[in-house]
mmCIF file of C-alpha atoms and ligand atoms in Angstrom:
data_model
loop_
_atom_site.group_PDB
_atom_site.id
_atom_site.type_symbol
_atom_site.label_atom_id
_atom_site.label_comp_id
_atom_site.label_asym_id
_atom_site.label_seq_id
_atom_site.Cartn_x
_atom_site.Cartn_y
_atom_site.Cartn_z
ATOM 1 C CA MET A 1 34.051 15.753 1.904
ATOM 2 C CA LEU A 2 33.267 15.052 5.577
ATOM 3 C CA LEU A 3 29.964 13.068 5.958
ATOM 4 C CA LYS A 4 28.908 15.584 8.645
ATOM 5 C CA GLU A 5 29.323 18.460 6.048
ATOM 6 C CA ILE A 6 27.122 16.666 3.679
ATOM 7 C CA LYS A 7 24.488 16.288 6.389
ATOM 8 C CA ASN A 8 24.648 20.079 6.942
ATOM 9 C CA ILE A 9 24.204 20.590 3.266
ATOM 10 C CA PHE A 10 20.976 18.450 3.427
ATOM 11 C CA HIS A 11 19.612 20.482 6.199
ATOM 12 C CA LYS A 12 20.512 23.848 4.575
ATOM 13 C CA GLU A 13 18.826 22.773 1.331
ATOM 14 C CA LEU A 14 15.810 20.996 2.609
ATOM 15 C CA ASP A 15 14.864 22.258 6.246
ATOM 16 C CA ALA A 16 12.452 24.723 4.380
ATOM 17 C CA ILE A 17 10.476 21.908 2.728
ATOM 18 C CA TYR A 18 10.554 19.234 5.293
ATOM 19 C CA SER A 19 10.882 19.049 9.223
ATOM 20 C CA LYS A 20 14.411 18.633 10.501
ATOM 21 C CA GLU A 21 13.581 15.061 11.676
ATOM 22 C CA GLU A 22 12.401 14.114 8.164
ATOM 23 C CA VAL A 23 15.592 15.575 6.633
ATOM 24 C CA ALA A 24 17.779 13.593 9.101
ATOM 25 C CA SER A 25 15.731 10.460 8.512
ATOM 26 C CA PHE A 26 16.165 10.892 4.709
ATOM 27 C CA PHE A 27 19.932 11.417 5.099
ATOM 28 C CA TYR A 28 20.367 8.321 7.252
ATOM 29 C CA LEU A 29 18.299 6.139 4.906
ATOM 30 C CA LEU A 30 20.431 7.324 1.955
ATOM 31 C CA ILE A 31 23.607 6.614 3.591
ATOM 32 C CA GLU A 32 22.557 3.268 4.435
ATOM 33 C CA HIS A 33 21.190 2.592 1.011
ATOM 34 C CA TYR A 34 24.077 4.002 -0.998
ATOM 35 C CA LEU A 35 27.158 3.520 1.396
ATOM 36 C CA GLY A 36 25.947 0.737 3.679
ATOM 37 C CA LEU A 37 26.643 3.026 6.605
ATOM 38 C CA GLN A 38 24.671 2.632 9.807
ATOM 39 C CA ARG A 39 22.978 5.727 11.304
ATOM 40 C CA PHE A 40 25.195 5.797 14.305
ATOM 41 C CA VAL A 41 28.333 6.091 12.116
ATOM 42 C CA LEU A 42 28.666 9.816 12.791
ATOM 43 C CA ALA A 43 28.662 9.240 16.451
ATOM 44 C CA ILE A 44 31.563 6.838 16.182
ATOM 45 C CA GLN A 45 33.366 8.398 13.410
ATOM 46 C CA PRO A 46 32.479 12.199 13.417
ATOM 47 C CA ASP A 47 35.268 13.051 10.858
ATOM 48 C CA LEU A 48 34.435 10.260 8.469
ATOM 49 C CA ILE A 49 35.399 11.258 4.784
ATOM 50 C CA ILE A 50 33.331 10.331 1.837
ATOM 51 C CA SER A 51 35.068 10.146 -1.535
ATOM 52 C CA LYS A 52 33.608 12.149 -4.594
ATOM 53 C CA GLU A 53 32.233 8.945 -6.051
ATOM 54 C CA GLU A 54 30.421 8.168 -2.880
ATOM 55 C CA GLU A 55 29.103 11.701 -2.629
ATOM 56 C CA GLN A 56 27.379 11.468 -5.975
ATOM 57 C CA PRO A 57 24.295 9.500 -5.361
ATOM 58 C CA LEU A 58 23.693 11.393 -2.152
ATOM 59 C CA PHE A 59 23.738 14.759 -4.032
ATOM 60 C CA GLU A 60 21.555 13.261 -6.768
ATOM 61 C CA ALA A 61 19.020 12.201 -4.107
ATOM 62 C CA LEU A 62 19.219 15.646 -2.612
ATOM 63 C CA SER A 63 18.206 17.376 -5.785
ATOM 64 C CA GLN A 64 15.249 14.891 -6.080
ATOM 65 C CA LEU A 65 14.136 15.461 -2.633
ATOM 66 C CA ARG A 66 14.179 19.209 -3.339
ATOM 67 C CA LEU A 67 11.391 18.446 -6.031
ATOM 68 C CA GLU A 68 9.590 16.408 -3.421
ATOM 69 C CA ARG A 69 10.092 13.097 -5.011
ATOM 70 C CA PRO A 70 9.340 10.525 -2.295
ATOM 71 C CA ILE A 71 12.276 8.925 -0.783
ATOM 72 C CA GLN A 72 10.873 5.422 -1.435
ATOM 73 C CA TYR A 73 10.928 6.179 -5.207
ATOM 74 C CA ILE A 74 14.530 7.574 -4.908
ATOM 75 C CA ILE A 75 15.983 4.438 -3.309
ATOM 76 C CA GLY A 76 13.401 2.156 -4.985
ATOM 77 C CA THR A 77 12.090 0.437 -1.851
ATOM 78 C CA ALA A 78 9.405 0.910 0.619
ATOM 79 C CA HIS A 79 8.801 -0.945 3.861
ATOM 80 C CA PHE A 80 5.429 -2.676 4.509
ATOM 81 C CA MET A 81 4.484 -5.275 7.098
ATOM 82 C CA GLU A 82 8.035 -5.717 7.945
ATOM 83 C CA MET A 83 9.075 -6.706 4.408
ATOM 84 C CA ASP A 84 10.792 -4.729 1.639
ATOM 85 C CA PHE A 85 8.889 -3.971 -1.677
ATOM 86 C CA GLY A 86 10.444 -2.645 -4.786
ATOM 87 C CA VAL A 87 8.525 0.505 -5.815
ATOM 88 C CA THR A 88 8.572 2.691 -9.140
ATOM 89 C CA GLU A 89 6.397 5.634 -10.131
ATOM 90 C CA ASN A 90 3.919 3.169 -11.645
ATOM 91 C CA VAL A 91 2.816 1.965 -8.242
ATOM 92 C CA LEU A 92 1.468 3.592 -5.080
ATOM 93 C CA ILE A 93 3.848 3.614 -2.156
ATOM 94 C CA PRO A 94 2.494 1.192 0.515
ATOM 95 C CA ARG A 95 0.718 3.094 3.265
ATOM 96 C CA PRO A 96 0.723 2.272 6.975
ATOM 97 C CA GLU A 97 -3.161 2.393 6.829
ATOM 98 C CA THR A 98 -2.982 -0.439 4.369
ATOM 99 C CA GLU A 99 -1.101 -2.476 6.768
ATOM 100 C CA GLU A 100 -3.987 -2.110 9.166
ATOM 101 C CA LEU A 101 -6.337 -3.514 6.537
ATOM 102 C CA VAL A 102 -3.881 -6.503 5.950
ATOM 103 C CA GLN A 103 -3.707 -7.158 9.704
ATOM 104 C CA TRP A 104 -7.506 -7.304 9.866
ATOM 105 C CA VAL A 105 -7.634 -10.052 7.094
ATOM 106 C CA ILE A 106 -4.838 -11.881 8.871
ATOM 107 C CA GLU A 107 -6.872 -11.816 12.057
ATOM 108 C CA GLU A 108 -9.758 -13.534 10.443
ATOM 109 C CA TYR A 109 -7.642 -16.063 8.489
ATOM 110 C CA HIS A 110 -4.983 -17.006 11.055
ATOM 111 C CA THR A 111 -5.284 -20.402 12.049
ATOM 112 C CA ASP A 112 -5.082 -19.756 15.742
ATOM 113 C CA GLY A 113 -8.773 -20.067 16.257
ATOM 114 C CA ARG A 114 -9.923 -16.321 16.178
ATOM 115 C CA ASN A 115 -11.532 -16.839 12.784
ATOM 116 C CA HIS A 116 -15.213 -15.906 12.546
ATOM 117 C CA GLY A 117 -17.971 -17.856 10.823
ATOM 118 C CA ASP A 118 -17.273 -21.033 8.796
ATOM 119 C CA VAL A 119 -13.674 -20.142 8.146
ATOM 120 C CA LYS A 120 -12.534 -22.325 10.992
ATOM 121 C CA LYS A 121 -14.106 -25.256 9.566
ATOM 122 C CA LYS A 122 -12.306 -24.798 6.259
ATOM 123 C CA GLN A 123 -8.690 -25.142 7.738
ATOM 124 C CA ASP A 124 -8.206 -28.356 5.714
ATOM 125 C CA GLU A 125 -9.609 -26.967 2.519
ATOM 126 C CA GLU A 126 -7.884 -24.525 0.149
ATOM 127 C CA VAL A 127 -8.687 -20.966 1.070
ATOM 128 C CA ARG A 128 -8.508 -18.494 -1.752
ATOM 129 C CA ILE A 129 -7.956 -14.782 -1.447
ATOM 130 C CA LEU A 130 -8.184 -12.173 -4.293
ATOM 131 C CA ASP A 131 -6.490 -8.713 -4.065
ATOM 132 C CA ILE A 132 -8.069 -6.406 -6.750
ATOM 133 C CA GLY A 133 -5.771 -3.448 -7.802
ATOM 134 C CA THR A 134 -2.625 -4.879 -6.387
ATOM 135 C CA GLY A 135 -0.109 -2.144 -7.476
ATOM 136 C CA SER A 136 3.279 -3.063 -5.794
ATOM 137 C CA GLY A 137 1.563 -6.414 -4.673
ATOM 138 C CA CYS A 138 2.062 -5.343 -1.035
ATOM 139 C CA ILE A 139 -1.459 -6.550 0.172
ATOM 140 C CA ALA A 140 -1.411 -9.863 -1.700
ATOM 141 C CA ILE A 141 2.269 -10.620 -0.896
ATOM 142 C CA ALA A 142 2.034 -9.689 2.799
ATOM 143 C CA LEU A 143 -1.131 -12.050 2.998
ATOM 144 C CA ALA A 144 0.808 -14.807 1.209
ATOM 145 C CA LYS A 145 3.762 -14.364 3.604
ATOM 146 C CA ASN A 146 1.664 -14.310 6.754
ATOM 147 C CA LEU A 147 -0.950 -16.854 5.695
ATOM 148 C CA PRO A 148 1.038 -19.684 4.086
ATOM 149 C CA HIS A 149 -2.052 -21.964 3.940
ATOM 150 C CA ILE A 150 -3.851 -19.566 1.674
ATOM 151 C CA LYS A 151 -3.847 -19.261 -2.076
ATOM 152 C CA VAL A 152 -3.637 -15.684 -3.132
ATOM 153 C CA THR A 153 -4.499 -14.241 -6.585
ATOM 154 C CA ALA A 154 -3.881 -10.658 -7.421
ATOM 155 C CA LEU A 155 -4.842 -8.418 -10.391
ATOM 156 C CA ASP A 156 -4.121 -5.042 -11.722
ATOM 157 C CA VAL A 157 -4.830 -3.124 -14.939
ATOM 158 C CA SER A 158 -1.317 -1.968 -15.402
ATOM 159 C CA SER A 159 1.228 -4.033 -16.869
ATOM 160 C CA GLU A 160 3.986 -1.920 -15.414
ATOM 161 C CA ALA A 161 2.567 -2.436 -11.935
ATOM 162 C CA LEU A 162 2.324 -6.204 -12.505
ATOM 163 C CA MET A 163 6.076 -6.341 -13.324
ATOM 164 C CA VAL A 164 6.860 -4.669 -10.039
ATOM 165 C CA ALA A 165 4.428 -6.910 -8.126
ATOM 166 C CA LYS A 166 5.865 -10.068 -9.814
ATOM 167 C CA GLN A 167 9.438 -9.309 -8.834
ATOM 168 C CA ASN A 168 8.370 -8.377 -5.256
ATOM 169 C CA ALA A 169 6.739 -11.783 -4.955
ATOM 170 C CA ILE A 170 10.060 -13.498 -6.056
ATOM 171 C CA ASP A 171 12.160 -11.251 -3.721
ATOM 172 C CA ASN A 172 9.811 -11.956 -0.779
ATOM 173 C CA ASP A 173 9.767 -15.605 -1.602
ATOM 174 C CA VAL A 174 5.925 -16.108 -1.877
ATOM 175 C CA ASN A 175 3.662 -17.650 -4.502
ATOM 176 C CA VAL A 176 1.008 -15.358 -5.890
ATOM 177 C CA THR A 177 -0.958 -15.722 -9.092
ATOM 178 C CA PHE A 178 -0.915 -12.414 -11.032
ATOM 179 C CA VAL A 179 -3.615 -11.484 -13.570
ATOM 180 C CA GLN A 180 -3.824 -8.531 -15.793
ATOM 181 C CA ALA A 181 -7.362 -7.220 -15.824
ATOM 182 C CA ASP A 182 -9.412 -4.076 -15.620
ATOM 183 C CA MET A 183 -11.495 -4.068 -12.379
ATOM 184 C CA LEU A 184 -14.217 -2.077 -14.229
ATOM 185 C CA GLN A 185 -14.633 -4.879 -16.642
ATOM 186 C CA LEU A 186 -14.016 -7.978 -14.500
ATOM 187 C CA GLU A 187 -15.095 -11.188 -16.097
ATOM 188 C CA ASP A 188 -16.058 -14.163 -14.263
ATOM 189 C CA LEU A 189 -12.612 -15.495 -12.961
ATOM 190 C CA GLY A 190 -14.042 -19.019 -12.629
ATOM 191 C CA ASP A 191 -12.583 -19.292 -9.190
ATOM 192 C CA LYS A 192 -14.797 -18.837 -6.128
ATOM 193 C CA PHE A 193 -13.119 -16.753 -3.577
ATOM 194 C CA ASP A 194 -13.337 -16.951 0.152
ATOM 195 C CA CYS A 195 -12.092 -13.442 0.556
ATOM 196 C CA ILE A 196 -11.684 -10.321 -1.491
ATOM 197 C CA VAL A 197 -9.534 -7.508 -0.468
ATOM 198 C CA SER A 198 -9.063 -4.242 -2.307
ATOM 199 C CA ASN A 199 -7.587 -0.808 -1.973
ATOM 200 C CA PRO A 200 -8.904 0.674 -5.075
ATOM 201 C CA PRO A 201 -8.485 4.466 -6.207
ATOM 202 C CA TYR A 202 -10.830 6.523 -3.955
ATOM 203 C CA VAL A 203 -9.638 10.114 -3.789
ATOM 204 C CA ARG A 204 -11.858 12.609 -5.491
ATOM 205 C CA MET A 205 -10.542 15.471 -7.605
ATOM 206 C CA LEU A 206 -12.101 17.869 -5.003
ATOM 207 C CA GLU A 207 -9.951 16.301 -2.410
ATOM 208 C CA LYS A 208 -6.753 16.640 -4.490
ATOM 209 C CA LYS A 209 -5.809 20.078 -3.036
ATOM 210 C CA GLU A 210 -5.643 18.608 0.415
ATOM 211 C CA MET A 211 -2.891 16.255 -0.570
ATOM 212 C CA GLN A 212 0.697 16.753 -0.436
ATOM 213 C CA ARG A 213 2.762 17.637 -3.520
ATOM 214 C CA ASN A 214 5.007 14.555 -3.016
ATOM 215 C CA VAL A 215 1.721 12.506 -3.651
ATOM 216 C CA THR A 216 0.004 14.405 -6.292
ATOM 217 C CA GLU A 217 3.194 15.172 -8.342
ATOM 218 C CA HIS A 218 4.933 11.773 -8.061
ATOM 219 C CA GLU A 219 2.513 8.862 -7.422
ATOM 220 C CA PRO A 220 0.284 7.382 -10.177
ATOM 221 C CA ASP A 221 -2.979 9.149 -10.772
ATOM 222 C CA LEU A 222 -4.382 5.829 -11.982
ATOM 223 C CA ALA A 223 -3.973 4.376 -8.497
ATOM 224 C CA LEU A 224 -5.207 7.394 -6.636
ATOM 225 C CA PHE A 225 -8.061 9.409 -8.182
ATOM 226 C CA VAL A 226 -11.796 8.940 -9.117
ATOM 227 C CA SER A 227 -14.181 11.377 -10.572
ATOM 228 C CA ASP A 228 -16.235 13.631 -8.272
ATOM 229 C CA GLU A 229 -19.271 12.469 -10.217
ATOM 230 C CA ASN A 230 -18.860 8.699 -9.579
ATOM 231 C CA PRO A 231 -16.430 8.259 -6.665
ATOM 232 C CA LEU A 232 -17.466 4.819 -5.789
ATOM 233 C CA VAL A 233 -17.154 3.411 -9.412
ATOM 234 C CA PHE A 234 -14.544 0.907 -8.331
ATOM 235 C CA TYR A 235 -16.422 -0.290 -5.328
ATOM 236 C CA LYS A 236 -19.478 -0.831 -7.407
ATOM 237 C CA ALA A 237 -17.474 -2.887 -9.834
ATOM 238 C CA ILE A 238 -15.979 -4.941 -6.944
ATOM 239 C CA CYS A 239 -19.398 -5.536 -5.535
ATOM 240 C CA ARG A 240 -20.784 -6.743 -8.824
ATOM 241 C CA PHE A 241 -17.798 -9.041 -9.146
ATOM 242 C CA ALA A 242 -18.163 -10.338 -5.648
ATOM 243 C CA LYS A 243 -21.774 -11.380 -6.344
ATOM 244 C CA LYS A 244 -20.487 -13.845 -8.961
ATOM 245 C CA ASN A 245 -17.190 -14.748 -7.515
ATOM 246 C CA LEU A 246 -17.241 -14.526 -3.864
ATOM 247 C CA LYS A 247 -18.466 -17.558 -1.882
ATOM 248 C CA LYS A 248 -21.433 -17.452 0.441
ATOM 249 C CA SER A 249 -20.190 -16.292 3.822
ATOM 250 C CA GLY A 250 -16.999 -15.134 2.165
ATOM 251 C CA SER A 251 -15.728 -11.699 3.272
ATOM 252 C CA LEU A 252 -14.840 -8.546 1.494
ATOM 253 C CA TYR A 253 -12.249 -6.254 2.993
ATOM 254 C CA LEU A 254 -12.012 -2.589 1.583
ATOM 255 C CA GLU A 255 -9.852 0.426 2.112
ATOM 256 C CA ILE A 256 -12.139 3.367 1.765
ATOM 257 C CA ASN A 257 -12.527 7.057 1.389
ATOM 258 C CA GLN A 258 -12.860 8.483 4.851
ATOM 259 C CA TYR A 259 -15.548 10.941 3.602
ATOM 260 C CA LEU A 260 -17.598 8.286 1.881
ATOM 261 C CA ALA A 261 -17.764 5.697 4.810
ATOM 262 C CA LYS A 262 -21.671 5.893 4.990
ATOM 263 C CA GLU A 263 -22.117 5.732 1.193
ATOM 264 C CA THR A 264 -19.783 2.721 0.873
ATOM 265 C CA GLU A 265 -21.437 0.924 3.715
ATOM 266 C CA GLN A 266 -24.727 1.481 2.077
ATOM 267 C CA LEU A 267 -23.376 0.095 -1.111
ATOM 268 C CA LEU A 268 -22.226 -3.160 0.650
ATOM 269 C CA LYS A 269 -25.701 -3.536 2.233
ATOM 270 C CA ASP A 270 -27.308 -3.072 -1.149
ATOM 271 C CA HIS A 271 -25.237 -5.876 -2.394
ATOM 272 C CA ASN A 272 -26.220 -8.333 0.195
ATOM 273 C CA PHE A 273 -23.298 -7.912 2.662
ATOM 274 C CA SER A 274 -23.956 -8.254 6.314
ATOM 275 C CA GLU A 275 -21.862 -8.067 9.566
ATOM 276 C CA ILE A 276 -20.523 -4.878 8.192
ATOM 277 C CA GLU A 277 -17.869 -3.387 10.293
ATOM 278 C CA LEU A 278 -16.175 -0.004 9.965
ATOM 279 C CA ARG A 279 -12.713 0.609 11.344
ATOM 280 C CA LYS A 280 -10.605 3.763 11.748
ATOM 281 C CA ASP A 281 -6.999 3.873 10.793
ATOM 282 C CA MET A 282 -4.161 4.913 12.975
ATOM 283 C CA PHE A 283 -4.726 8.536 12.222
ATOM 284 C CA GLY A 284 -8.468 8.346 13.332
ATOM 285 C CA ASN A 285 -10.209 8.307 9.916
ATOM 286 C CA ASN A 286 -12.880 6.008 8.855
ATOM 287 C CA ARG A 287 -10.684 3.886 6.550
ATOM 288 C CA MET A 288 -11.590 0.238 6.334
ATOM 289 C CA LEU A 289 -14.964 -1.854 5.897
ATOM 290 C CA ARG A 290 -15.501 -5.506 6.316
ATOM 291 C CA GLY A 291 -18.627 -7.151 5.086
ATOM 292 C CA VAL A 292 -19.684 -10.775 4.896
ATOM 293 C CA PHE A 293 -21.508 -11.925 1.838
ATOM 294 C CA SER A 294 -24.924 -13.404 2.467
ATOM 295 C CA GLY A 295 -25.327 -14.995 -0.953
ATOM 296 C CA ARG A 296 -27.292 -13.913 -4.072
HETATM 297 N N1 LIG B 1 -4.613 6.580 1.116
HETATM 298 C C1 LIG B 1 -4.035 7.054 -0.199
HETATM 299 C C2 LIG B 1 -3.666 8.596 -0.031
HETATM 300 O O1 LIG B 1 -4.304 9.289 0.740
HETATM 301 C C3 LIG B 1 -5.015 6.846 -1.198
HETATM 302 C C4 LIG B 1 -4.982 5.468 -1.617
HETATM 303 C C5 LIG B 1 -6.085 5.156 -2.602
HETATM 304 O O2 LIG B 1 -6.565 5.920 -3.426
HETATM 305 N N2 LIG B 1 -6.417 3.995 -2.643
HETATM 306 O O3 LIG B 1 -2.701 9.008 -0.589
#
């Protein structure tokens, strides 16, 4: 079949569910992934013919896109911080908002002198960062890649997620220590950390109806949802853990629920964090908090 005919079928079948631009970008991602073709191929070879065998994965992907399965799960990769991460349905697909959180941590720990507080003095010492609820490992691995002088530890409750994360660390050629642990029952890890970063589950059930089907039907509930009654349960556990395992003047970076910014900020204050800063994400939502631990 002609490649351009396949493209037309994609539009015919999918334009009712997605925008035309989205359908085109899915199509180009798929021909790149499965056939190694670049997106300008149709401009150069408008009558390119694709064999039956080559067609097959494209049509399989089409039927999954019809079910609103995210393209990242279909091709098994997501892009984050200019790196590729393997993803399965056991891990959340890395989000662009989370890149902004990672950038913020890099700003502090980059050794170009823009560091705040005591961090600058610590350049010769080992700096330790812990990522709680690592999922695909995207935060931990992007930090390890961009801050090679730092020792990164990452934990998750899900052994399936940890398998994905470990493979991603290997594929991206970084060293991260992975630990399987439930953040609600964190023991003293023995190590004192200079920085804790986390993107825990924070979507309340009452917010579920605002979400798109591709998220609610395909991404892991375990990584997304919290009860309406106790939506800060993971933040409380992280603060309790920080009390024992975060160094004085160490920092905490959190991705947060945009509707609970005030409450989350108060929680940090109640746990002896100061210099609290709230940042909005690229979509204009209150999405990240940073606090500096004043000690017990
Ligand atoms: N930002 C994600 C979403 O809206 C949620 C991530 C999370 O719960 N940590 O889909």
